[in-house]
Amino acid sequence: VLIALVYLGKYLEAKSKHRTSDAIAKLIQLTPETSTLIVGYTHKVIPSDEIEPADIILIRPGERIPIDGLVVHGSSTIDESMLTGESLPVDKKLDDKVYGGTLNQSGVLHIKAQETGEHTVLARIIKMVGQAQGSKPPIASLADRISLYFVPTVMTIAMLTGLSWYFIGGVEFSMALRFFIAVLVIACPCAMGLATPTSIMVGTGRGAQLGVLVKNAEALQTAEKTSVVVFDKTGTLTRGEPKVHAFINYHHSLSDEEILGLAASLEQSSEHPLAEAIVKYSKKRNCALRESTSFSLLEGAGIEGTVDRRSVLIGNERLLERQKIILPKSLGNLDSSDEFGKTSLYVVIDSELAGSVSISDTLKENAPENVRRLKDLGLKVVMLTGDHPDTARAIARQAGIDHVIARVLPEEKQNRIIELQKEGMVAMVGDGINDAPALAQADVGIAMGSGTEIAMESGDIVLMSGNIEGVPTALSLSRAVMKNIRQNLFWAFGYNVVGIPIAAGLLYIFGGPTLSPMLAGAAMALSSVSVVTNALRLRLFNG
């Protein structure tokens, strides 16, 4: 009976532990086993793992996409909730990017494969979740150290218990043996060993379902202690889709179209979001764009180059200061745009101020709500940006952020994080290449999944949806997981602290009952199952 109870407990424990890895199993099942390859005018069904880059794959309504690629024919809506946590479907048309594991809902699509197999976003997510589930937070070292000495300690206690009852307590040998076996059976190092990894497995799996990818367990423990959250502005708090609001011509002879054409010709070589806005605006106004014969980045100030044998510079006030160009007082109204959250860029042609461009970027709709959620968690929220102070303060007011650090050069962001770390643990949220050093310096780096590859590699936590709703969700998840781990450890330690003395006959000394080995086995099995069951509650976490 004793052996049967122990094996029953092990079976229940194994079944419960299997449920902790459901998240990875569900992710793996998202990739279809077969796919339809388009070869000329014919269709051929092949195993999905045989798809190669540049293959054209047919995706019908209701089918899952097997690879990452581009839409080359058709349009549809795609359910990306399994990757990003976003419940609303996403419209896809020609040249749009689609991802493996997502569900085609309406139209027929032809997709050109780009990343296949282990190189897809889904495969990388599965790998990342697996690595996180296999990692250990610092708190696990306590349980590991105790478990190391647990077995020899229990063996010693069991031996002393049996010998004491036989030689000192004067009981029969069978009774002493009963106490000895009860101590061995009830002692449960399994519960302590399961306390941390089960919570980590369920927590990181649930995070993946919500679009929050945690790279390692240590990040969860650190995130729980975070007291300051720092946001980059462009692309993080704002949509990252700036548009030209206004253009002012200061040149004595060049027309608007000529100035914009020269500026856009130079900006074509830049990858900055503001550059794209100027190029789009210039094309909209039918400006002639030419090739720039030289291009260089002026760190923290702007860009310079040569277009059509003219020297062209575009940048902020730092650029004017470096070029020793004084902004006339009559142009003072330009800066007022900064007070309304618009960014002012100046165009200098042949060392002469030629014009200014006012660019605005829209705040993400749910930014104020999620900043409030962070404040409700007792966190200090800071905006860190290289933008003009007035622009930064205007955006911060809209978002509900009280602390603003503006006009910070990319290389200075890391130093500002170091200063903030004097106040406590810092989480940095960013999406650009210039955010990578700050993400790495912060105690917890949170990268937006819509950002650059470098930013995502630098982050400890990746938000797949690119939505800042994931920031309070990630920090709340860390608190929930760490609370769950502490509950498990408390139960595991408490069970052994109370159970072993009872099994050793503590109650019997005062005229109470003894604990039979059979009941001890049942209690041992229950302790392990209860720890795993408690961890499984994290599957209900919703942020």
Coordinates of C-alpha atoms in Angstrom, one line a residue:
V1 CA 0.0 0.0 0.0
L2 CA 2.8 2.4 0.9
I3 CA 4.6 1.8 -2.4
A4 CA 1.3 2.2 -4.3
L5 CA 0.7 5.6 -2.6
V6 CA 4.2 6.8 -3.4
Y7 CA 3.9 5.8 -7.1
L8 CA 0.4 7.4 -7.2
G9 CA 1.9 10.6 -5.9
K10 CA 4.7 10.4 -8.5
Y11 CA 2.2 9.9 -11.2
L12 CA 0.1 12.9 -10.2
E13 CA 3.3 15.0 -9.9
A14 CA 4.4 14.0 -13.4
K15 CA 1.0 14.7 -14.8
S16 CA 1.0 18.2 -13.2
K17 CA 4.5 18.9 -14.3
H18 CA 3.6 18.0 -17.9
R19 CA 0.9 20.7 -17.8
T20 CA 3.6 23.3 -16.9
S21 CA 5.1 22.9 -20.4
D22 CA 1.8 23.3 -22.2
A23 CA 2.9 26.7 -23.5
I24 CA 5.8 25.4 -25.5
A25 CA 3.8 22.5 -26.8
K26 CA 1.1 24.8 -28.0
L27 CA 3.7 27.0 -29.7
I28 CA 5.2 24.0 -31.5
Q29 CA 1.8 22.9 -32.8
L30 CA 1.3 26.3 -34.5
T31 CA 3.5 25.2 -37.4
P32 CA 1.6 23.1 -39.9
E33 CA 3.1 19.8 -40.9
T34 CA 2.5 20.3 -44.6
S35 CA 2.3 23.3 -46.9
T36 CA 1.3 24.0 -50.5
L37 CA 4.2 25.0 -52.7
I38 CA 3.4 26.9 -55.9
V39 CA 5.6 25.6 -58.8
G40 CA 4.7 27.5 -62.0
Y41 CA 1.0 26.9 -62.5
T42 CA 0.8 23.8 -60.4
H43 CA 0.5 23.2 -56.6
K44 CA 2.5 20.6 -54.7
V45 CA 2.0 19.6 -51.1
I46 CA 5.3 19.2 -49.2
P47 CA 6.5 18.9 -45.6
S48 CA 6.8 22.4 -44.1
D49 CA 10.4 21.7 -43.0
E50 CA 11.4 21.3 -46.7
I51 CA 10.4 24.9 -47.6
E52 CA 13.4 26.9 -48.7
P53 CA 13.9 30.7 -48.9
A54 CA 12.3 32.2 -52.1
D55 CA 9.7 29.4 -52.4
I56 CA 6.2 30.7 -53.0
I57 CA 3.6 29.2 -50.6
L58 CA -0.1 29.1 -51.1
I59 CA -2.1 30.0 -47.9
R60 CA -5.9 29.5 -48.0
P61 CA -8.4 30.9 -45.5
G62 CA -8.2 29.0 -42.2
E63 CA -4.6 27.8 -42.8
R64 CA -1.6 28.6 -40.6
I65 CA 1.4 30.2 -42.2
P66 CA 4.5 27.9 -42.0
I67 CA 7.3 30.4 -42.5
D68 CA 8.2 34.1 -42.3
G69 CA 7.9 35.9 -45.6
L70 CA 6.3 38.6 -47.7
V71 CA 2.9 38.7 -49.4
V72 CA 3.5 38.7 -53.1
H73 CA -0.2 38.2 -54.1
G74 CA -3.6 38.7 -52.5
S75 CA -4.8 40.4 -49.3
S76 CA -6.3 39.1 -46.1
T77 CA -6.5 39.5 -42.3
I78 CA -4.2 37.6 -40.1
D79 CA -4.6 36.5 -36.5
E80 CA -1.2 37.1 -34.9
S81 CA -2.5 36.7 -31.3
M82 CA -0.4 33.6 -30.7
L83 CA 2.7 35.6 -31.3
T84 CA 1.9 39.1 -30.1
G85 CA -0.9 38.6 -27.6
E86 CA -3.0 41.1 -29.6
S87 CA -6.5 39.9 -30.1
L88 CA -7.5 42.1 -33.1
P89 CA -6.6 40.6 -36.6
V90 CA -4.1 42.5 -38.7
D91 CA -4.7 43.5 -42.3
K92 CA -2.1 42.2 -44.8
K93 CA -1.6 43.3 -48.4
L94 CA 1.1 43.2 -51.1
D95 CA 4.7 43.4 -49.7
D96 CA 3.5 43.1 -46.0
K97 CA 5.5 40.9 -43.7
V98 CA 3.8 37.7 -42.3
Y99 CA 5.0 35.3 -39.6
G100 CA 5.0 31.6 -39.2
G101 CA 2.4 30.2 -36.9
T102 CA -0.1 32.9 -37.5
L103 CA -3.6 32.2 -38.9
N104 CA -4.9 33.4 -42.2
Q105 CA -8.5 34.3 -41.7
S106 CA -10.1 35.5 -45.0
G107 CA -8.4 35.9 -48.3
V108 CA -6.0 33.6 -50.3
L109 CA -2.3 34.6 -50.1
H110 CA 0.8 33.8 -52.0
I111 CA 3.8 34.2 -49.7
K112 CA 7.5 34.3 -50.6
A113 CA 9.5 32.5 -48.0
Q114 CA 12.2 34.5 -46.3
E115 CA 13.0 32.8 -43.0
T116 CA 12.3 29.1 -42.6
G117 CA 12.8 26.4 -39.9
E118 CA 14.7 27.5 -36.8
H119 CA 15.2 31.0 -38.3
T120 CA 11.5 32.0 -38.0
V121 CA 10.3 34.3 -35.3
L122 CA 8.1 31.5 -33.9
A123 CA 11.1 29.1 -33.7
R124 CA 13.2 31.8 -31.9
I125 CA 10.3 32.4 -29.5
I126 CA 10.1 28.6 -28.7
K127 CA 13.9 28.6 -28.2
M128 CA 13.8 31.7 -26.0
V129 CA 10.9 30.3 -23.8
G130 CA 12.7 27.0 -23.5
Q131 CA 15.9 28.7 -22.3
A132 CA 14.0 30.9 -19.9
Q133 CA 12.2 27.8 -18.4
G134 CA 15.5 26.1 -18.0
S135 CA 17.2 29.0 -16.2
K136 CA 17.2 29.7 -12.5
P137 CA 16.6 32.9 -10.6
P138 CA 19.0 33.8 -7.7
I139 CA 16.2 32.8 -5.2
A140 CA 16.6 29.2 -6.5
S141 CA 20.1 28.9 -5.0
L142 CA 18.6 28.9 -1.5
A143 CA 16.5 25.8 -2.2
D144 CA 19.4 24.2 -4.0
R145 CA 21.7 24.7 -1.0
I146 CA 19.1 23.3 1.4
S147 CA 18.4 20.3 -1.0
L148 CA 22.1 19.5 -1.1
Y149 CA 22.2 18.8 2.6
F150 CA 18.6 17.6 2.9
V151 CA 19.0 13.9 2.2
P152 CA 22.0 13.3 4.6
T153 CA 20.3 15.4 7.3
V154 CA 17.0 13.4 6.9
M155 CA 18.9 10.1 7.0
T156 CA 20.6 11.2 10.2
I157 CA 17.3 12.3 11.8
A158 CA 15.7 9.0 10.8
M159 CA 18.5 6.9 12.3
L160 CA 18.5 9.0 15.5
T161 CA 14.7 8.7 15.7
G162 CA 14.7 4.9 15.4
L163 CA 17.6 4.4 17.8
S164 CA 16.2 6.8 20.4
W165 CA 12.8 5.2 20.5
Y166 CA 14.4 1.7 20.7
F167 CA 17.1 2.4 23.3
I168 CA 15.7 5.4 25.2
G169 CA 11.9 5.2 24.6
G170 CA 11.8 1.5 25.3
V171 CA 9.5 0.7 22.4
E172 CA 9.6 -2.6 20.5
F173 CA 11.8 -2.9 17.5
S174 CA 8.9 -2.9 15.1
M175 CA 7.6 0.4 16.5
A176 CA 11.1 2.0 16.3
L177 CA 11.3 0.8 12.7
R178 CA 7.9 2.3 12.0
F179 CA 9.2 5.8 13.2
F180 CA 12.4 5.3 11.2
I181 CA 10.4 4.6 7.9
A182 CA 7.9 7.3 8.5
V183 CA 10.6 10.0 8.8
L184 CA 12.3 8.7 5.6
V185 CA 9.0 8.6 3.7
I186 CA 7.5 11.9 4.8
A187 CA 10.7 13.9 4.1
C188 CA 10.2 15.5 0.7
P189 CA 13.1 17.2 -1.1
C190 CA 11.0 17.0 -4.3
A191 CA 8.7 19.9 -3.1
M192 CA 11.7 22.2 -2.6
G193 CA 13.2 21.2 -5.9
L194 CA 9.9 21.9 -7.7
A195 CA 9.1 25.2 -5.9
T196 CA 11.1 27.4 -8.3
P197 CA 11.3 25.7 -11.7
T198 CA 7.5 25.0 -12.0
S199 CA 6.6 28.6 -11.3
I200 CA 9.2 29.8 -13.8
M201 CA 8.0 27.3 -16.5
V202 CA 4.3 28.3 -16.1
G203 CA 5.1 32.0 -15.7
T204 CA 7.3 32.3 -18.7
G205 CA 4.9 30.2 -20.8
R206 CA 2.0 32.4 -19.8
G207 CA 4.1 35.4 -20.6
A208 CA 4.7 34.1 -24.1
Q209 CA 1.0 33.6 -24.6
L210 CA 0.5 37.3 -23.7
G211 CA 3.3 38.5 -26.0
V212 CA 5.8 39.0 -23.2
L213 CA 9.0 37.0 -23.8
V214 CA 11.3 36.6 -20.8
K215 CA 14.8 35.6 -21.8
N216 CA 15.9 34.3 -18.4
A217 CA 14.5 33.7 -14.9
E218 CA 16.9 36.2 -13.3
A219 CA 15.2 39.0 -15.3
L220 CA 11.9 38.0 -13.6
Q221 CA 13.4 38.3 -10.1
T222 CA 15.1 41.6 -11.0
A223 CA 11.9 43.0 -12.6
E224 CA 10.0 42.4 -9.4
K225 CA 12.3 44.8 -7.6
T226 CA 12.2 47.5 -10.2
S227 CA 11.4 51.0 -8.8
V228 CA 12.0 53.2 -11.9
V229 CA 10.7 52.6 -15.5
V230 CA 12.5 54.6 -18.2
F231 CA 10.8 55.1 -21.6
D232 CA 12.4 56.2 -24.9
K233 CA 10.1 58.5 -26.8
T234 CA 10.1 57.8 -30.5
G235 CA 8.6 54.5 -31.4
T236 CA 8.1 53.5 -27.8
L237 CA 5.6 56.1 -26.4
T238 CA 4.8 57.4 -29.8
R239 CA 3.8 55.5 -32.9
G240 CA 7.1 56.1 -34.6
E241 CA 5.3 57.3 -37.7
P242 CA 6.2 61.0 -37.8
K243 CA 4.6 63.4 -40.3
V244 CA 5.6 66.8 -41.5
H245 CA 3.3 69.4 -39.9
A246 CA 4.7 72.5 -41.6
F247 CA 7.6 73.9 -43.7
I248 CA 8.9 77.5 -43.5
N249 CA 11.2 78.9 -46.2
Y250 CA 13.8 81.4 -45.0
H251 CA 15.9 81.5 -48.2
H252 CA 16.1 84.6 -50.3
S253 CA 16.1 82.8 -53.7
L254 CA 15.3 79.1 -53.4
S255 CA 11.7 77.9 -53.6
D256 CA 10.0 75.6 -51.2
E257 CA 10.3 72.7 -53.6
E258 CA 14.0 73.3 -54.3
I259 CA 14.8 73.4 -50.5
L260 CA 12.7 70.3 -49.8
G261 CA 14.1 68.5 -52.8
L262 CA 17.7 69.0 -51.6
A263 CA 16.8 68.1 -48.0
A264 CA 14.9 64.9 -49.1
S265 CA 17.7 63.9 -51.4
L266 CA 20.1 63.8 -48.5
E267 CA 17.6 62.3 -46.1
Q268 CA 17.1 59.3 -48.5
S269 CA 20.4 58.0 -47.2
S270 CA 19.3 58.1 -43.5
E271 CA 17.3 55.4 -41.7
H272 CA 15.9 57.8 -39.0
P273 CA 12.1 58.0 -38.8
L274 CA 12.2 61.8 -39.2
A275 CA 14.1 61.3 -42.5
E276 CA 11.4 59.1 -43.9
A277 CA 8.8 61.8 -43.0
I278 CA 10.7 64.5 -44.9
V279 CA 11.1 62.2 -47.9
K280 CA 7.4 61.3 -48.0
Y281 CA 6.4 65.0 -47.6
S282 CA 8.8 66.1 -50.4
K283 CA 7.4 63.4 -52.8
K284 CA 3.9 64.5 -51.9
R285 CA 4.8 68.0 -53.0
N286 CA 6.4 66.7 -56.2
C287 CA 9.8 67.8 -55.4
A288 CA 12.7 66.6 -57.6
L289 CA 15.0 64.2 -55.7
R290 CA 18.6 63.7 -56.7
E291 CA 21.4 61.4 -55.5
S292 CA 23.7 62.7 -52.7
T293 CA 27.4 62.4 -53.5
S294 CA 28.4 62.3 -49.9
F295 CA 26.6 61.6 -46.6
S296 CA 27.8 61.7 -43.0
L297 CA 26.1 61.5 -39.6
L298 CA 26.6 64.4 -37.1
E299 CA 26.1 62.5 -33.8
G300 CA 23.3 64.1 -31.8
A301 CA 22.9 67.0 -34.3
G302 CA 21.8 65.8 -37.7
I303 CA 23.3 64.9 -41.1
E304 CA 25.4 66.6 -43.7
G305 CA 26.3 65.9 -47.3
T306 CA 26.5 67.2 -50.9
V307 CA 23.6 67.3 -53.3
D308 CA 23.8 68.7 -56.8
R309 CA 27.1 70.4 -55.8
R310 CA 25.5 72.1 -52.9
S311 CA 26.4 71.6 -49.2
V312 CA 23.3 70.5 -47.3
L313 CA 22.9 70.1 -43.6
I314 CA 19.7 69.0 -41.7
G315 CA 19.4 68.9 -38.0
N316 CA 18.4 70.4 -34.7
E317 CA 19.6 73.4 -32.7
R318 CA 22.9 71.7 -32.0
L319 CA 23.6 71.7 -35.7
L320 CA 23.0 75.5 -35.8
E321 CA 25.3 76.0 -32.8
R322 CA 28.1 73.9 -34.4
Q323 CA 27.8 75.8 -37.6
K324 CA 27.7 79.1 -35.7
I325 CA 24.4 80.0 -37.3
I326 CA 22.3 82.3 -35.1
L327 CA 18.5 81.8 -35.3
P328 CA 17.0 85.3 -35.9
K329 CA 14.5 86.5 -33.3
S330 CA 12.0 86.9 -36.0
L331 CA 12.0 83.1 -36.3
G332 CA 11.2 82.6 -32.7
N333 CA 7.7 81.4 -33.4
L334 CA 9.2 78.2 -34.9
D335 CA 10.2 76.9 -31.5
S336 CA 6.7 77.3 -30.2
S337 CA 5.9 74.1 -32.2
D338 CA 8.1 72.3 -29.7
E339 CA 5.7 73.2 -26.9
F340 CA 3.0 71.2 -28.7
G341 CA 5.0 68.1 -29.1
K342 CA 6.4 68.9 -32.6
T343 CA 10.1 68.5 -33.5
S344 CA 11.8 71.3 -35.4
L345 CA 14.5 70.5 -37.9
Y346 CA 16.6 73.1 -39.7
V347 CA 17.9 73.0 -43.3
V348 CA 21.2 74.7 -44.0
I349 CA 22.3 75.1 -47.6
D350 CA 25.7 76.4 -48.5
S351 CA 26.2 77.6 -44.9
E352 CA 22.9 79.6 -45.0
L353 CA 19.8 78.8 -43.0
A354 CA 17.3 77.9 -45.8
G355 CA 14.3 76.6 -44.0
S356 CA 12.7 74.6 -41.1
V357 CA 10.5 71.6 -41.0
S358 CA 8.1 71.0 -38.1
I359 CA 7.4 67.3 -37.6
S360 CA 4.9 65.6 -35.3
D361 CA 4.6 62.1 -34.0
T362 CA 1.4 60.8 -32.5
L363 CA 1.3 59.4 -29.0
K364 CA 0.2 55.8 -28.8
E365 CA -3.5 55.7 -27.8
N366 CA -3.0 53.5 -24.7
A367 CA 0.1 55.2 -23.5
P368 CA -1.6 57.3 -20.8
E369 CA -3.5 54.3 -19.5
N370 CA -0.4 52.2 -19.2
V371 CA 1.7 54.9 -17.6
R372 CA -1.1 55.1 -15.0
R373 CA -0.9 51.4 -14.5
L374 CA 2.8 51.6 -13.8
K375 CA 2.2 54.4 -11.3
D376 CA -0.4 52.3 -9.6
L377 CA 2.3 49.7 -9.2
G378 CA 4.2 52.3 -7.2
L379 CA 6.8 52.9 -9.9
K380 CA 8.5 56.1 -10.9
V381 CA 8.1 56.7 -14.7
V382 CA 10.7 58.7 -16.6
M383 CA 11.0 59.7 -20.3
L384 CA 14.6 59.7 -21.7
T385 CA 15.0 61.3 -25.1
G386 CA 17.3 63.2 -27.4
D387 CA 14.5 65.5 -28.4
H388 CA 14.0 69.2 -27.6
P389 CA 13.0 69.7 -23.9
D390 CA 9.7 71.5 -24.9
T391 CA 8.8 68.7 -27.3
A392 CA 9.6 66.0 -24.7
R393 CA 7.6 67.8 -22.0
A394 CA 4.6 68.2 -24.3
I395 CA 4.6 64.4 -25.1
A396 CA 5.2 63.6 -21.4
R397 CA 2.2 65.7 -20.4
Q398 CA 0.0 63.8 -22.8
A399 CA 1.3 60.5 -21.5
G400 CA 1.0 61.5 -17.9
I401 CA 4.8 61.3 -17.2
D402 CA 6.1 63.6 -14.6
H403 CA 9.9 63.1 -15.0
V404 CA 11.6 64.1 -18.3
I405 CA 15.2 63.9 -19.3
A406 CA 15.6 65.6 -22.7
R407 CA 18.3 66.5 -25.2
V408 CA 20.3 63.4 -24.4
L409 CA 22.9 62.2 -26.9
P410 CA 22.7 58.4 -27.7
E411 CA 26.0 57.8 -25.9
E412 CA 24.8 59.7 -22.9
K413 CA 21.7 57.5 -22.3
Q414 CA 23.7 54.8 -20.7
N415 CA 25.2 57.4 -18.2
R416 CA 21.7 58.7 -17.3
I417 CA 20.6 55.1 -16.6
I418 CA 23.6 54.7 -14.2
E419 CA 22.5 57.9 -12.4
L420 CA 18.9 56.7 -12.1
Q421 CA 20.2 53.3 -10.7
K422 CA 21.3 55.2 -7.6
E423 CA 17.5 55.5 -6.8
G424 CA 16.9 51.7 -7.2
M425 CA 16.4 49.0 -9.8
V426 CA 15.8 50.5 -13.3
A427 CA 13.8 49.0 -16.2
M428 CA 14.6 50.6 -19.6
V429 CA 12.0 50.4 -22.4
G430 CA 13.2 51.1 -26.0
D431 CA 13.2 50.0 -29.6
G432 CA 16.0 51.6 -31.5
I433 CA 19.7 51.0 -32.1
N434 CA 20.5 54.0 -30.0
D435 CA 18.6 52.4 -27.1
A436 CA 20.8 49.2 -27.1
P437 CA 23.5 50.5 -24.7
A438 CA 20.9 51.8 -22.2
L439 CA 18.9 48.5 -22.5
A440 CA 22.1 46.6 -21.6
Q441 CA 23.0 49.0 -18.8
A442 CA 19.5 48.9 -17.1
D443 CA 18.8 46.2 -14.5
V444 CA 16.0 45.1 -16.8
G445 CA 16.0 45.9 -20.5
I446 CA 12.5 45.7 -22.1
A447 CA 12.7 45.8 -25.9
M448 CA 9.8 46.5 -28.2
G449 CA 9.2 43.6 -30.7
S450 CA 8.5 46.1 -33.4
G451 CA 12.0 47.6 -32.9
T452 CA 15.4 46.8 -34.3
E453 CA 17.2 43.4 -34.0
I454 CA 20.0 45.0 -31.9
A455 CA 17.5 46.4 -29.4
M456 CA 15.7 43.0 -29.1
E457 CA 19.0 41.2 -28.6
S458 CA 19.9 43.7 -25.8
G459 CA 16.7 43.4 -23.9
D460 CA 16.0 40.9 -21.1
I461 CA 12.3 41.0 -21.9
V462 CA 10.9 41.4 -25.4
L463 CA 7.3 42.7 -26.1
M464 CA 6.3 41.0 -29.3
S465 CA 3.3 43.3 -30.0
G466 CA 5.4 46.5 -29.8
N467 CA 2.6 47.8 -27.5
I468 CA 3.6 49.4 -24.2
E469 CA 0.7 47.6 -22.6
G470 CA 3.2 44.8 -22.3
V471 CA 5.4 46.9 -19.9
P472 CA 3.0 46.8 -16.9
T473 CA 2.0 43.3 -17.9
A474 CA 5.7 42.1 -17.8
L475 CA 6.3 43.8 -14.4
S476 CA 3.1 42.5 -12.9
L477 CA 4.0 39.0 -14.2
S478 CA 7.3 39.2 -12.5
R479 CA 5.6 40.0 -9.2
A480 CA 3.1 37.2 -9.6
V481 CA 5.8 34.6 -10.4
M482 CA 8.0 35.7 -7.5
K483 CA 5.1 35.7 -5.1
N484 CA 4.2 32.2 -6.4
I485 CA 7.8 30.9 -5.9
R486 CA 7.8 32.3 -2.3
Q487 CA 4.4 30.5 -1.6
N488 CA 5.9 27.3 -2.9
L489 CA 9.1 27.6 -0.9
F490 CA 7.1 28.5 2.2
W491 CA 4.9 25.4 1.8
A492 CA 7.8 23.1 1.0
F493 CA 9.9 24.2 4.0
G494 CA 6.9 24.4 6.3
Y495 CA 5.7 20.9 5.3
N496 CA 9.1 19.4 6.2
V497 CA 9.6 21.5 9.3
V498 CA 6.1 20.3 10.6
G499 CA 6.0 16.9 9.0
I500 CA 9.3 15.4 10.1
P501 CA 8.9 16.0 13.8
I502 CA 5.3 14.5 13.7
A503 CA 6.7 11.4 11.8
A504 CA 9.5 11.2 14.4
G505 CA 6.8 10.7 17.1
L506 CA 6.5 14.2 18.6
L507 CA 2.7 13.8 19.1
Y508 CA 3.2 10.3 20.5
I509 CA 5.4 11.7 23.3
F510 CA 2.4 13.7 24.6
G511 CA 0.0 10.8 24.2
G512 CA -1.1 11.6 20.7
P513 CA -1.2 9.3 17.6
T514 CA 1.7 8.1 15.5
L515 CA 2.0 8.8 11.8
S516 CA 2.0 5.5 9.9
P517 CA 4.4 5.2 6.9
M518 CA 1.4 4.8 4.7
L519 CA 0.0 8.2 5.7
A520 CA 3.5 9.7 5.5
G521 CA 3.7 8.5 1.9
A522 CA 0.4 10.1 1.1
A523 CA 1.5 13.4 2.7
M524 CA 4.8 13.3 0.8
A525 CA 2.9 12.9 -2.5
L526 CA 0.4 15.6 -1.6
S527 CA 3.2 18.1 -0.9
S528 CA 4.8 17.8 -4.3
V529 CA 1.4 17.9 -6.1
S530 CA 0.3 20.9 -4.1
V531 CA 3.5 22.9 -5.1
V532 CA 2.9 22.1 -8.8
T533 CA -0.8 22.9 -8.6
N534 CA -0.1 26.2 -7.0
A535 CA 2.4 27.0 -9.8
L536 CA -0.3 26.1 -12.4
R537 CA -2.5 29.0 -11.0
L538 CA -0.1 31.3 -13.0
R539 CA -1.9 30.1 -16.1
L540 CA -4.8 32.3 -15.1
F541 CA -2.6 35.4 -15.0
N542 CA -4.0 38.2 -17.2
G543 CA -1.8 41.2 -16.3

